[in-house]
XYZ file of C-alpha atoms in Angstrom:
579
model
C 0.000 0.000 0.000
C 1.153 2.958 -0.754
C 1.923 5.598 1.760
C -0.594 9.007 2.154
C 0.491 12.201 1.381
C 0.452 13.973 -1.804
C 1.170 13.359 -5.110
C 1.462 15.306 -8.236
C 0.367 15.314 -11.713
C 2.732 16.202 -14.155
C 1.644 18.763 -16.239
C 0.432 17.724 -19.876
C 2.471 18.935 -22.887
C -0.174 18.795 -25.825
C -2.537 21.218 -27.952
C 0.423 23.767 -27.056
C 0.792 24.343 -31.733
C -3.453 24.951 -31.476
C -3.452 22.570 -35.018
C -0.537 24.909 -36.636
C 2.019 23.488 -38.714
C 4.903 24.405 -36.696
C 7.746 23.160 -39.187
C 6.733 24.830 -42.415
C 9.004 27.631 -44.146
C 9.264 30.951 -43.564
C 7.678 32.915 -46.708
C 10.191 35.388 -47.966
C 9.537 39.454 -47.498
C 10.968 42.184 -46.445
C 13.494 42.421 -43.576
C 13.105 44.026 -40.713
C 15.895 45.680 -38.409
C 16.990 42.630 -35.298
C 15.484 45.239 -32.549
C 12.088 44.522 -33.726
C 12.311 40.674 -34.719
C 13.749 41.019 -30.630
C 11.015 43.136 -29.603
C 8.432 40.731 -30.990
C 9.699 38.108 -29.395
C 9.811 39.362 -26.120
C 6.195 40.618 -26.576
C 5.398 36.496 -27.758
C 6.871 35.698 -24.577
C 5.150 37.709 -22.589
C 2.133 36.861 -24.088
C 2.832 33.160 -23.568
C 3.359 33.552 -20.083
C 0.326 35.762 -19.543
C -2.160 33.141 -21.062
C -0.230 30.187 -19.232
C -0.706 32.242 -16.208
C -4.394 32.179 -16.143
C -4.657 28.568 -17.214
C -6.083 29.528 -20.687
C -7.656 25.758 -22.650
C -5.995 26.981 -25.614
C -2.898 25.891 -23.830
C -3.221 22.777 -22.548
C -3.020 21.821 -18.886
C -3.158 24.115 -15.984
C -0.009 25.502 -14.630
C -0.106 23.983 -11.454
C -1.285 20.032 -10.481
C -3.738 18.834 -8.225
C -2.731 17.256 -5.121
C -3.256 13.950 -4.364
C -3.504 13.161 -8.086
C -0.946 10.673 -9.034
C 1.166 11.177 -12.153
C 1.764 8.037 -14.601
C -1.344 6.593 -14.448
C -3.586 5.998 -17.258
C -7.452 6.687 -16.335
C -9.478 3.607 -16.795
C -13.548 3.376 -17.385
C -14.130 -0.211 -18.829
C -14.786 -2.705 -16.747
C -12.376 -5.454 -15.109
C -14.710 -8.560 -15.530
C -13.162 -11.083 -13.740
C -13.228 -9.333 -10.875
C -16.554 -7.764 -11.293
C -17.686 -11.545 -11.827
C -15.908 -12.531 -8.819
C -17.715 -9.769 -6.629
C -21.224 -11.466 -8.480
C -20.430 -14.601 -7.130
C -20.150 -13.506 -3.950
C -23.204 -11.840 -3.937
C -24.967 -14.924 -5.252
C -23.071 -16.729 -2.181
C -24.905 -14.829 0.211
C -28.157 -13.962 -1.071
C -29.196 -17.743 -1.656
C -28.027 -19.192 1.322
C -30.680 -16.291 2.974
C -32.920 -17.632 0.826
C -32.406 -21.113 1.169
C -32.522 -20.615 5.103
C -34.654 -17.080 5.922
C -36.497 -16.023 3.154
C -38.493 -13.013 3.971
C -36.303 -12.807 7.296
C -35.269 -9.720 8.676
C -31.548 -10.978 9.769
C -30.065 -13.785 8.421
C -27.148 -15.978 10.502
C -25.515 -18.298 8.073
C -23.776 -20.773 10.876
C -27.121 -21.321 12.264
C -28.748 -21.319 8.863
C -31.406 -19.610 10.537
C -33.125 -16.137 10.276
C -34.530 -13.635 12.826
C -36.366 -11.036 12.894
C -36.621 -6.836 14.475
C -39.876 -7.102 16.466
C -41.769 -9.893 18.150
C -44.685 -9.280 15.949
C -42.317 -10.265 12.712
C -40.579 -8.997 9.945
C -40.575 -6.759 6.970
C -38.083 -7.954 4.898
C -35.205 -6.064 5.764
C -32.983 -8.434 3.560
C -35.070 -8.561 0.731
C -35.799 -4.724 -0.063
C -32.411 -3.971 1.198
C -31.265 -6.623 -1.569
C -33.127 -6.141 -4.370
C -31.965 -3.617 -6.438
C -28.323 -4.647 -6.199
C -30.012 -7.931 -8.387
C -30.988 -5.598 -11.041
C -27.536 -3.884 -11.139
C -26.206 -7.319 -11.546
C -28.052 -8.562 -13.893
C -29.605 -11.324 -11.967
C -32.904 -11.994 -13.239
C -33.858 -15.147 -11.595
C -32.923 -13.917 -8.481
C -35.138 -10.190 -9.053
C -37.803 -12.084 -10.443
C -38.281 -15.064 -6.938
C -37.271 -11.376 -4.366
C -40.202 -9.546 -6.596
C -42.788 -12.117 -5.803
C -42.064 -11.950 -2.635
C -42.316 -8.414 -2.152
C -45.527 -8.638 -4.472
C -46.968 -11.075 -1.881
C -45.830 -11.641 1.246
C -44.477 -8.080 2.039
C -46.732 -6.804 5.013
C -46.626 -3.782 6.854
C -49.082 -4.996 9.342
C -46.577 -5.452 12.185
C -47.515 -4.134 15.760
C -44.088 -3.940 16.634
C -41.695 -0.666 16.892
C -38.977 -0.589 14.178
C -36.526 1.966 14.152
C -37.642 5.140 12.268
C -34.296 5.229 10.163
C -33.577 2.226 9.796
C -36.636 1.048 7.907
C -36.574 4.181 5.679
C -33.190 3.798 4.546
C -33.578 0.386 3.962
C -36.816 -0.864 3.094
C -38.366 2.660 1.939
C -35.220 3.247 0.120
C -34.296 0.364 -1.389
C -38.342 -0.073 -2.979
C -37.882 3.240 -3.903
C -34.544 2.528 -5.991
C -36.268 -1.672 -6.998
C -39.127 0.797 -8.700
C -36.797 3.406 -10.474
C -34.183 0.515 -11.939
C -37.105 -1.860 -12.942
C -38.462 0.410 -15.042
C -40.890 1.944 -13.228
C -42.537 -1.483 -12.009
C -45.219 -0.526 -9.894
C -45.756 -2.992 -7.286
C -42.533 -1.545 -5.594
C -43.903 2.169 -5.759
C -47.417 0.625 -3.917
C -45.450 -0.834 -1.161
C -43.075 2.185 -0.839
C -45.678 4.410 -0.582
C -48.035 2.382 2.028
C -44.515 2.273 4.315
C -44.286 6.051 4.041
C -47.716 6.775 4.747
C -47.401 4.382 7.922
C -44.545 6.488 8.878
C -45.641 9.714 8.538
C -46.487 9.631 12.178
C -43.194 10.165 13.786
C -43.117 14.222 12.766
C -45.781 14.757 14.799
C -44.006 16.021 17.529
C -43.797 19.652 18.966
C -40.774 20.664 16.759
C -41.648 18.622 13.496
C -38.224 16.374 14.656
C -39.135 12.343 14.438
C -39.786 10.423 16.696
C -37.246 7.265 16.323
C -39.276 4.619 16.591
C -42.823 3.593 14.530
C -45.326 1.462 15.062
C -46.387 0.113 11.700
C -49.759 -1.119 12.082
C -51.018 1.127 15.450
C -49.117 4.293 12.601
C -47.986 5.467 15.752
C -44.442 7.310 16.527
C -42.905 6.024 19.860
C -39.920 7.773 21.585
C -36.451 6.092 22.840
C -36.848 5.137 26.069
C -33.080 4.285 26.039
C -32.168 7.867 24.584
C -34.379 9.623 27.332
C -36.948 11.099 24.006
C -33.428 12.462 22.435
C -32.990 11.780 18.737
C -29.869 10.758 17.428
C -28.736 13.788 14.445
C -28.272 11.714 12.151
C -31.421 9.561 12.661
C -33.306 12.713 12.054
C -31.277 14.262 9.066
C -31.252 11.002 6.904
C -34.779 10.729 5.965
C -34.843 13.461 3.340
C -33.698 11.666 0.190
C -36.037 9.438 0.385
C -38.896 11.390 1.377
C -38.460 13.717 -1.408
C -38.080 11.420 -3.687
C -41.619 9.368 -2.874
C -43.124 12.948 -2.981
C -41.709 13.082 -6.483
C -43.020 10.348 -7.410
C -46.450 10.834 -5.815
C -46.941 14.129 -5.881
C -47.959 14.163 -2.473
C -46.164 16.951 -0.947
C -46.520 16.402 2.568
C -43.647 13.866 2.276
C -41.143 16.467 1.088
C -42.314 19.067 3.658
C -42.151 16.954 6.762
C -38.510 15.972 5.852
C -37.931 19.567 4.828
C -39.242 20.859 7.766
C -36.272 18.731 9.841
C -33.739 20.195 8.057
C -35.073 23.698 8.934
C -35.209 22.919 12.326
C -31.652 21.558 12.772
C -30.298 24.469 10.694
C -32.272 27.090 12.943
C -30.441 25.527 16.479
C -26.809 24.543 14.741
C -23.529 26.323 15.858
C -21.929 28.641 13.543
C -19.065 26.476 13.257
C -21.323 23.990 11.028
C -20.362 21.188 13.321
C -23.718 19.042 15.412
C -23.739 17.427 18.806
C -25.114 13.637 17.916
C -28.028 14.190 20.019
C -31.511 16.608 19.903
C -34.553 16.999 21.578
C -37.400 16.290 19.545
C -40.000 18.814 21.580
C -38.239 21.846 21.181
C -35.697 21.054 18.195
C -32.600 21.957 19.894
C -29.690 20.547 20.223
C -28.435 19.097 23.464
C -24.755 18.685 24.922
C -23.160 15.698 23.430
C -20.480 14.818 21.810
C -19.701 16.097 17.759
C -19.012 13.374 15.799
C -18.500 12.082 12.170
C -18.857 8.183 13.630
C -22.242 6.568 14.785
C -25.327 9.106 15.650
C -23.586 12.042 13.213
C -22.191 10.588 10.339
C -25.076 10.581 7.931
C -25.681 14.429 8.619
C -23.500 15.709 6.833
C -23.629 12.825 4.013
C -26.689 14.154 3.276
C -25.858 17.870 2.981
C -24.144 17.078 -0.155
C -26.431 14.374 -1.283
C -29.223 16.718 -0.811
C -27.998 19.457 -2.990
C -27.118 16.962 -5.945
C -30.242 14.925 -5.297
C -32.255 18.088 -7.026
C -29.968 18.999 -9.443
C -27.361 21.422 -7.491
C -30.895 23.705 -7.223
C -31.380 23.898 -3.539
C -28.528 26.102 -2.612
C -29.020 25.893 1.180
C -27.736 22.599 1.378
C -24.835 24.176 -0.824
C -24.263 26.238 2.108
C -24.567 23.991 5.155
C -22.389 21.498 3.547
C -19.972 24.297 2.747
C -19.639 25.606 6.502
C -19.939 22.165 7.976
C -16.636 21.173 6.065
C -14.847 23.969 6.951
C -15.865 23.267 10.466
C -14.262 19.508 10.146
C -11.050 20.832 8.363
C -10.863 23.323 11.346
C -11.377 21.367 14.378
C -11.579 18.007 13.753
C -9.100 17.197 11.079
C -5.703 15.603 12.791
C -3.141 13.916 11.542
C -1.015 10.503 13.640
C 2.412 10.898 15.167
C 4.562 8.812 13.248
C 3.472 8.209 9.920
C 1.086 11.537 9.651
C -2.109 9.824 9.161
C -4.687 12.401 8.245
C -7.890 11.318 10.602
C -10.861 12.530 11.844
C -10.941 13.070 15.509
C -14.296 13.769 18.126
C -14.957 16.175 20.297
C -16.115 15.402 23.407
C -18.014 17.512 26.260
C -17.156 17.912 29.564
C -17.418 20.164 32.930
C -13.995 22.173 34.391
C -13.138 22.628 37.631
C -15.120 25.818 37.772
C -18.341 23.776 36.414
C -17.828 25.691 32.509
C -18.243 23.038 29.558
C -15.390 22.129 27.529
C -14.523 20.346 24.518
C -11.958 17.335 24.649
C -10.727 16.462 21.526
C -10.492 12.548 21.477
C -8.127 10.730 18.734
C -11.192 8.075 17.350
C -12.137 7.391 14.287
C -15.207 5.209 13.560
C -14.912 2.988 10.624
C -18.082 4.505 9.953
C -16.084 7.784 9.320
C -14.676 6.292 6.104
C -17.664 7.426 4.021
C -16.208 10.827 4.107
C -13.111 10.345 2.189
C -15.255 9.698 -1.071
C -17.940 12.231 0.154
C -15.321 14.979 0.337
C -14.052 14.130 -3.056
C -17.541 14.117 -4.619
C -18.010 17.377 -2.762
C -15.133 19.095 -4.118
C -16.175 18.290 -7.879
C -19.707 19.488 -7.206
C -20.049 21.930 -4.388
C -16.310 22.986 -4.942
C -16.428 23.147 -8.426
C -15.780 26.428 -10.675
C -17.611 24.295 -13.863
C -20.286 22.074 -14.165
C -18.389 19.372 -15.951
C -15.424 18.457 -14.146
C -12.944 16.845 -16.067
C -11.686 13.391 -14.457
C -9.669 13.744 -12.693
C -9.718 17.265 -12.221
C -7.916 20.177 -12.553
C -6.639 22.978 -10.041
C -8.029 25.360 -12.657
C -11.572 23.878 -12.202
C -11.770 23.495 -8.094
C -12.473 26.127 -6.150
C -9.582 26.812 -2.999
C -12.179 25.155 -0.917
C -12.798 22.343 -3.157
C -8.850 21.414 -3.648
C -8.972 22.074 0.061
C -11.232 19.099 0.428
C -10.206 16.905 -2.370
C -7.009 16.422 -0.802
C -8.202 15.569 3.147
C -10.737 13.015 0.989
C -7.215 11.692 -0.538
C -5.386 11.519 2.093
C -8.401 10.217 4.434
C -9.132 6.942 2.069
C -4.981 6.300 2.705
C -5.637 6.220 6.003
C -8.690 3.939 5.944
C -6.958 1.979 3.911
C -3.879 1.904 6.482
C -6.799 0.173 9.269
C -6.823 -2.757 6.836
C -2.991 -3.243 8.296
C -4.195 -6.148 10.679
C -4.013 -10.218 10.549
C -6.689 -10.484 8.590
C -6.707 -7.435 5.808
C -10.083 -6.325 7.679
C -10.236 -2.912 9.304
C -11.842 -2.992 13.022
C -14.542 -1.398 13.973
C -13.012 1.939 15.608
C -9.418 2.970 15.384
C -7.440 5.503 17.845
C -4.304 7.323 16.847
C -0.823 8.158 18.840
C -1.103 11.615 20.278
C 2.174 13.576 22.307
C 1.414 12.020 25.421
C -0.574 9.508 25.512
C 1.084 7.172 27.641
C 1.269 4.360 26.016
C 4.201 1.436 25.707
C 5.671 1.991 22.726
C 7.049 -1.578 22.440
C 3.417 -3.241 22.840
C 1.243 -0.788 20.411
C 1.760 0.519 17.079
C 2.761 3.931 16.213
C 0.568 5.130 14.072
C -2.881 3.613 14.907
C -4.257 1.011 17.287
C -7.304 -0.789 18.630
C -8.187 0.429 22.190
C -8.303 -2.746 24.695
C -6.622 -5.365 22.844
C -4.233 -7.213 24.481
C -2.559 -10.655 24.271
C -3.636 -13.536 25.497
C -7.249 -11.313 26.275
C -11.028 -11.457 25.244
C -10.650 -8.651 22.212
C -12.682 -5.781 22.532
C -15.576 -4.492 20.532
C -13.331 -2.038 18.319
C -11.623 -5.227 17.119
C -14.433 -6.687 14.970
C -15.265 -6.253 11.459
C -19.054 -6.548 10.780
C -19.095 -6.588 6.637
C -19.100 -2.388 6.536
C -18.884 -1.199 3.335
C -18.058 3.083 4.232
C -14.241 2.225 2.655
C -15.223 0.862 -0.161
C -17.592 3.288 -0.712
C -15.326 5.923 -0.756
C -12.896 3.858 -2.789
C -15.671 3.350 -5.423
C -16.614 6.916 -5.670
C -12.627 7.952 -6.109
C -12.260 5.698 -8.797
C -14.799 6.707 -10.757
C -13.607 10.681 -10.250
C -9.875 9.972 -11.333
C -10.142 6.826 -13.280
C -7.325 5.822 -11.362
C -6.240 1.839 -10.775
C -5.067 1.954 -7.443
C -8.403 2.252 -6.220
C -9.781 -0.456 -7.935
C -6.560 -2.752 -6.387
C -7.166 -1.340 -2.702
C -11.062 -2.729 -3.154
C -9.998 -6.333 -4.687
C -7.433 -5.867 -1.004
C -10.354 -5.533 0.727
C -12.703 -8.233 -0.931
C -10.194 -11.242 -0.857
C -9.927 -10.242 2.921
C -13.495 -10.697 3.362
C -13.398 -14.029 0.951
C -10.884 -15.293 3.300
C -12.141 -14.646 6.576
C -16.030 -14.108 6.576
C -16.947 -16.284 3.655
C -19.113 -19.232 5.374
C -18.656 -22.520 3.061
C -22.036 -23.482 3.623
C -23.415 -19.842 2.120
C -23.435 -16.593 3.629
C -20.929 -14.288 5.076
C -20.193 -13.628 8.791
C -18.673 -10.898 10.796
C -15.614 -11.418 12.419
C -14.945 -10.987 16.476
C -11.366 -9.841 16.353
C -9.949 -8.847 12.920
C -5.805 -9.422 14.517
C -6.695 -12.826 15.230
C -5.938 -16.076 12.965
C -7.858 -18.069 12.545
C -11.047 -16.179 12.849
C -14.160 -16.417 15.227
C -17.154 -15.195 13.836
C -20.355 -13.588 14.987
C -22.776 -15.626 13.699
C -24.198 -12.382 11.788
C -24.413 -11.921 8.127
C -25.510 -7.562 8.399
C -28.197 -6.523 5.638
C -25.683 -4.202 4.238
C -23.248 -6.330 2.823
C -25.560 -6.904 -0.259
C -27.128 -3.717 0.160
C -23.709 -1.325 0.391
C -20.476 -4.070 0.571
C -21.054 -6.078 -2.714
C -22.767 -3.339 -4.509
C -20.284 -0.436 -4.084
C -17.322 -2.927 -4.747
C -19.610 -4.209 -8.077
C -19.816 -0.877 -9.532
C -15.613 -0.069 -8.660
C -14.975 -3.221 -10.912
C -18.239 -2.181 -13.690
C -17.801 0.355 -16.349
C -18.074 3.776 -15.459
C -21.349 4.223 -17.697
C -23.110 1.738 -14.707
C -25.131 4.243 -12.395
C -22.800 7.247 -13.524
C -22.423 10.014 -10.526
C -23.646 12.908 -12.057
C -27.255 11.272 -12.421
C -27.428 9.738 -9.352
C -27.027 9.843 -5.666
C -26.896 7.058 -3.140
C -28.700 7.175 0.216
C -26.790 5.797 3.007
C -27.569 2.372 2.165
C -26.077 2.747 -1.097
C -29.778 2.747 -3.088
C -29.487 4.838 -5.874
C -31.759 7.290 -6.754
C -31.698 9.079 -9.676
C -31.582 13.171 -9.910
C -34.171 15.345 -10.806
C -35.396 18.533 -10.726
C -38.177 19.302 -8.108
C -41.465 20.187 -9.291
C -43.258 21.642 -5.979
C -41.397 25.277 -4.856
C -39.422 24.637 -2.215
C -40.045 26.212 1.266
C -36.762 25.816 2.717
C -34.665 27.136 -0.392
């Protein structure tokens, strides 16, 4: 693997003759005196210099190359089969031993070849609609066609049971959502989708318009947390929107995009003027309350959404333009840290807490979720859209075509997919679930833990902690997926075929299905007899598309929620309140 840190592209010496013929003669005439053949080209010069200076097309590349760009490379688009085939077969590994054992199954745990489900009362086919629409990408029609009669028949919503507010609309709402748009508009998916959001409507009925985070399906009722004290995680409430707005598209029932709208108006009425959240707010009065700020679990899907809000209508809403604008700045300000000994860029949480004198502080805290590695893409994706002086950004891009805050946050997306990458530096090739990094003074041996990065807890010869497992999370190869398609570049495609023989070695159950593993710096493995939802929702799918051809779900016409269902853009047809 190749160290982080940045890399130049070497500037490009063509078009610089503009299609003249550069060797021809020299028509005969009349001389002129040397002082003004001299004077002429001095004046050429200048000229030259003048046009290079402001990065004119007419001659060539820019004058200056964009970090973390490599030079030598040769941008690739077509599609590496075998391992594209490879990553199909994998899929197919999984999704019929679910089938085989749990059909119609929430959760599916391949040891036990058994399936569970959310709530007491039953299911709602987590699996399935989380699963679907990656068979369509694929091309596997048998598959699509048994998962569609399933949804067509045995999907019910009738379950007196509390589900999780964001769960099920990320999942299930989203992924029928995305099964309707790839089938070609098949219309037993847009039914179901829009019975679920109807039934979950409910939850913004609350004194602020905030959800609630937990539904009842069949009583349509919105429950609070008991566990959370009626708090709301931030990113719970913040990651309904592309969705919602996407049913109301669809429907043309507009109280779906106002009730999600309506959150984001709320949250941006109480936020800090540094653009960073606390991971926790009250639901009554819509403000938030003192936790900690975070771009792990509870936060992370806040500010995905920013960005994928703004593309999701066509770069028209220019509020989200601006949120997403100040809440990266916040990151590169106060969160953005780099390791002791190799410089691993990271990004670190802040955490709350009282001083002697009773005043709050903020402790920064070296952790990084691996949930955090969704930004490294996100920022890059950012930069070319959000940060971008032109619509059409060449790939990969230019200095002359990024704004200072967009080559700002291409480069910390660069350097922050290294560093992801550099968690996969374990026994196994998987990355654990959280990471910390070497500060001055943290006290620790160095001749018993790394000195870059290590995994809080673990010890020999001891049960491992929690931070040491690796549950099938796709947020690398997301971001690895969403590089390679905006530089064309190879490595990326290598660091996700790292990552999937990893996950071939170690999780791949023989029988069918995939399970997470307990400690990823222990071999042989133990598992957790646990095969998540999202590793054929986000895992498969994102490393699918890395191996496709670019043309497959291209990113300028569609966004992915945070369970990697793509949606395609559009251009809203109601006026928005909030813009």
């Amino acid at each position: 693997m190749e160290e982080p840190g940045v890399r130049q592209r070497k500037k490009a010496a063509t078009e610089f003759t503009n299609g003249h013929d550069t060797g021809s003669e020299t028509k005969s005439g009349p001389a002129f005196p040397k002082v003004y053949i001299l004077l002429a080209a001095v004046l050429a010069l200048a000229l030259y210099n003048f046009l290079a200076l402001v990065k004119s097309p007419l001659l060539g590349a820019p004058t200056r190359h964009l970090p973390g760009v490599r030079t030598h490379y040769v941008p690739t688009f077509t599609a590496d089969e075998a391992r594209r085939d490879a990553v199909v077969e994998a899929f197919k590994h999984a999704w019929l031993a679910y089938e085989r054992d749990a059909m119609g199954d929430d959760e599916y745990h391949p040891i036990a070849h058994t399936g569970s489900n959310l709530t007491k009362a039953g299911g709602i086919g987590y699996t399935v609609a989380d699963s679907i629409d990656t068979m369509i990408i694929m091309g596997l029609e048998d598959e699509y066609q048994r998962a569609r009669a399933w949804v067509a028949d045995k999907l019910s919503f009738e379950r007196d049971g509390n589900f999780n507010t964001f769960e099920v609309t990320i999942r299930v709402l989203g992924g029928l959502l995305s099964a309707y748009h790839l089938s070609g508009d098949d219309t037993v998916f847009l039914e179901k989708a829009q019975e679920l959001g109807s039934r979950i409507l409910p939850v913004f009925e609350t004194e602020s318009g905030l959800p609630l985070s937990l539904i009842n399906l069949a009583l349509r009722e919105g429950v609070p947390d008991r566990d959370t004290g009626g708090m709301i995680s931030t990113a719970e409430a913040s990651t309904l929107q592309l969705e919602f707005r996407y049913l109301a598209y669809l429907t043309d029932e507009d109280t779906y995009w106002e009730k999600a709208e309506n959150v984001m108006a709320v949250l941006r009425a109480s936020a800090m003027t540094s653009g960073l959240v606390p991971i926790f707010v009250d639901s009554k009065m819509g403000r938030y309350q003192t936790s900690p700020i975070r771009l792990g679990s509870r936060g992370d899907s806040y500010y995905e959404y920013l960005l994928k809000q703004y593309l999701q209508t066509n770069q028209t809403e220019l509020v989200y333009r601006e949120m997403y604008d100040t809440a990266m700045t916040g990151i590169q300000t106060h969160l953005v840290k780099r390791g002791l000994s190799s410089q691993l860029l990271y990004i670190a949480e802040l955490n709350p807490e009282r001083t002697q004198n009773g005043e709050l502080g903020w402790r920064l805290t070296p952790k990084q979720d691996h949930l955090v590695c969704f930004l490294g893409g996100s920022l890059m994706l950012g930069a070319t859209t959000s940060g971008a002086l032109t619509h059409n950004v060449s790939i990969p891009p230019s200095t002359d075509e990024l704004t200072n805050q967009g080559e700002r946050d291409w480069l910390t997306g660069v350097e922050l997919i290294d560093t992801c990458m550099a968690t996969h530096d374990t026994q196994t090739g998987l990355a654990p679930e959280i990471a910390h990094f070497r500060i001055l003074g943290d006290g620790m041996d160095d001749s018993v833990v790394p000195a870059d990065w290590y995994i809080k807890g673990a010890r020999p010869n001891a049960p491992p902690p929690f931070d040491a497992r690796y549950i099938l999370r796709p947020e690398t190869v997301e971001s690895i997926f969403i590089a390679f398609r905006l530089t064309g570049d190879p490595k990326y495609r290598d660091y996700g075929w790292a990552i999937f023989q990893a996950i071939e070695k170690h999780c791949r159950i023989p029988t069918g299905g995939y399970a997470s593993v307990i400690n990823v710096d222990q071999v042989p493995v133990e598992y957790d007899d646990k095969m998540e939802t999202f590793l054929m929702s986000e895992t498969l799918k994102y490393l699918y598309l890395l191996f496709a051809d670019s043309s497959v779900l291209p990113l300028n016409d569609y966004v992915f929620n945070t369970e990697a269902h793509p949606l395609p853009v559009f251009n809203p047809t109601i006026r928005t309140g909030f813009s």
